[in-house]
Amino acid sequence: MKSVEMKSFTIVTFFAAFAVAVPLEDALNGGSGWWGDHHNDHPSHICPQGLYNSPQCCNSHLLGIFGLDCHTPWEKFYDSEDLRQECSKASETALCCVSPVRDQAILCQPPLA
């Protein structure tokens, strides 16, 4: 029975840590991320809030959900079109992903329009 309790504890701890980390990241970045607004009072909406809030440039986008060889764009960008242009400089695809691990983004979707 301890094995089941330990697995449950591990899963709950993982989700609790993730839930704390996402709002903390937003708070540290002033709520809009460093890619925020460009000379206006309203932040640009590049990626949806929540899980898919990490703008990435990826070499591959498999099955519409897997991002491979991803990284945060090198230059600042202010809207989804800037993100697409920045990624296309290296022939990469602009995506909004769940925070990637080791350059692999498991869940990704295209940026907002």
Short mmCIF file of C-alpha atoms in Angstrom, two decimals:
data_model
loop_
_atom_site.label_atom_id
_atom_site.label_comp_id
_atom_site.label_asym_id
_atom_site.label_seq_id
_atom_site.Cartn_x
_atom_site.Cartn_y
_atom_site.Cartn_z
CA MET A 1 0.00 0.00 0.00
CA LYS A 2 2.95 2.32 0.61
CA SER A 3 3.89 2.13 -3.07
CA VAL A 4 0.51 3.52 -4.13
CA GLU A 5 0.73 6.27 -1.50
CA MET A 6 4.24 7.18 -2.64
CA LYS A 7 3.21 7.36 -6.32
CA SER A 8 0.21 9.51 -5.42
CA PHE A 9 2.39 11.80 -3.35
CA THR A 10 4.88 12.16 -6.21
CA ILE A 11 2.17 13.01 -8.74
CA VAL A 12 0.48 15.54 -6.45
CA THR A 13 3.86 17.15 -5.66
CA PHE A 14 4.69 17.46 -9.36
CA PHE A 15 1.41 19.19 -10.20
CA ALA A 16 1.66 21.47 -7.16
CA ALA A 17 5.17 22.54 -8.16
CA PHE A 18 4.02 23.23 -11.72
CA ALA A 19 1.02 25.24 -10.51
CA VAL A 20 3.28 27.41 -8.37
CA ALA A 21 5.96 27.85 -11.05
CA VAL A 22 3.70 29.17 -13.81
CA PRO A 23 2.26 32.14 -11.85
CA LEU A 24 5.71 32.87 -10.40
CA GLU A 25 7.18 33.13 -13.91
CA ASP A 26 4.42 35.54 -14.93
CA ALA A 27 4.98 37.66 -11.82
CA LEU A 28 8.74 37.86 -12.42
CA ASN A 29 8.14 39.00 -15.99
CA GLY A 30 5.65 41.70 -15.05
CA GLY A 31 2.72 39.50 -16.03
CA SER A 32 3.27 39.68 -19.77
CA GLY A 33 6.67 38.09 -20.27
CA TRP A 34 9.71 39.81 -21.75
CA TRP A 35 8.11 39.54 -25.17
CA GLY A 36 5.27 41.79 -23.87
CA ASP A 37 3.86 44.94 -25.34
CA HIS A 38 5.57 47.18 -27.87
CA HIS A 39 4.83 50.85 -27.26
CA ASN A 40 1.28 50.32 -26.08
CA ASP A 41 -0.52 49.74 -22.81
CA HIS A 42 -1.86 46.28 -23.59
CA PRO A 43 0.40 43.23 -23.78
CA SER A 44 0.52 41.44 -27.09
CA HIS A 45 -1.15 38.07 -27.01
CA ILE A 46 1.28 35.67 -28.61
CA CYS A 47 0.58 32.48 -26.68
CA PRO A 48 -2.47 31.57 -24.65
CA GLN A 49 -2.24 31.87 -20.89
CA GLY A 50 -1.91 28.59 -19.05
CA LEU A 51 -0.02 25.53 -20.22
CA TYR A 52 0.92 26.69 -23.74
CA ASN A 53 2.52 29.96 -22.60
CA SER A 54 6.12 29.37 -23.71
CA PRO A 55 6.96 30.84 -27.15
CA GLN A 56 9.48 28.59 -28.92
CA CYS A 57 11.21 28.16 -32.27
CA CYS A 58 11.28 24.45 -33.17
CA ASN A 59 12.99 22.57 -35.99
CA SER A 60 10.12 20.07 -36.23
CA HIS A 61 6.44 20.01 -35.31
CA LEU A 62 5.26 16.40 -35.40
CA LEU A 63 1.60 15.34 -35.44
CA GLY A 64 0.58 18.86 -34.50
CA ILE A 65 1.60 18.41 -30.85
CA PHE A 66 5.32 17.52 -30.56
CA GLY A 67 8.01 20.18 -30.91
CA LEU A 68 11.55 18.90 -31.48
CA ASP A 69 14.82 20.78 -31.06
CA CYS A 70 13.12 23.86 -29.60
CA HIS A 71 14.59 27.02 -28.10
CA THR A 72 13.46 30.44 -27.00
CA PRO A 73 13.96 32.93 -29.86
CA TRP A 74 17.22 34.85 -29.70
CA GLU A 75 15.78 38.28 -30.48
CA LYS A 76 12.97 40.18 -28.81
CA PHE A 77 9.58 39.93 -30.44
CA TYR A 78 6.38 41.84 -29.83
CA ASP A 79 3.59 39.89 -31.46
CA SER A 80 2.94 36.54 -33.10
CA GLU A 81 4.03 37.83 -36.51
CA ASP A 82 7.40 38.92 -35.05
CA LEU A 83 7.75 35.48 -33.47
CA ARG A 84 7.03 33.77 -36.80
CA GLN A 85 9.55 36.00 -38.61
CA GLU A 86 12.21 35.43 -35.96
CA CYS A 87 11.81 31.65 -36.15
CA SER A 88 11.68 31.61 -39.95
CA LYS A 89 15.15 33.22 -40.11
CA ALA A 90 16.51 29.81 -39.08
CA SER A 91 13.87 27.84 -41.04
CA GLU A 92 12.12 26.95 -37.79
CA THR A 93 8.46 26.87 -36.81
CA ALA A 94 7.01 29.33 -34.28
CA LEU A 95 5.08 27.47 -31.59
CA CYS A 96 3.56 27.99 -28.17
CA CYS A 97 4.53 25.08 -25.96
CA VAL A 98 4.30 23.70 -22.49
CA SER A 99 7.66 24.50 -20.88
CA PRO A 100 10.18 22.41 -22.82
CA VAL A 101 12.57 19.93 -21.23
CA ARG A 102 15.97 19.35 -22.87
CA ASP A 103 14.98 21.15 -26.08
CA GLN A 104 11.94 18.89 -26.53
CA ALA A 105 8.51 20.46 -26.20
CA ILE A 106 5.93 17.71 -25.80
CA LEU A 107 2.77 19.78 -26.21
CA CYS A 108 2.78 22.64 -28.71
CA GLN A 109 0.34 24.64 -30.78
CA PRO A 110 0.67 27.51 -33.25
CA PRO A 111 0.80 31.03 -31.76
CA LEU A 112 -2.36 33.09 -31.54
CA ALA A 113 -3.22 35.19 -34.59
#
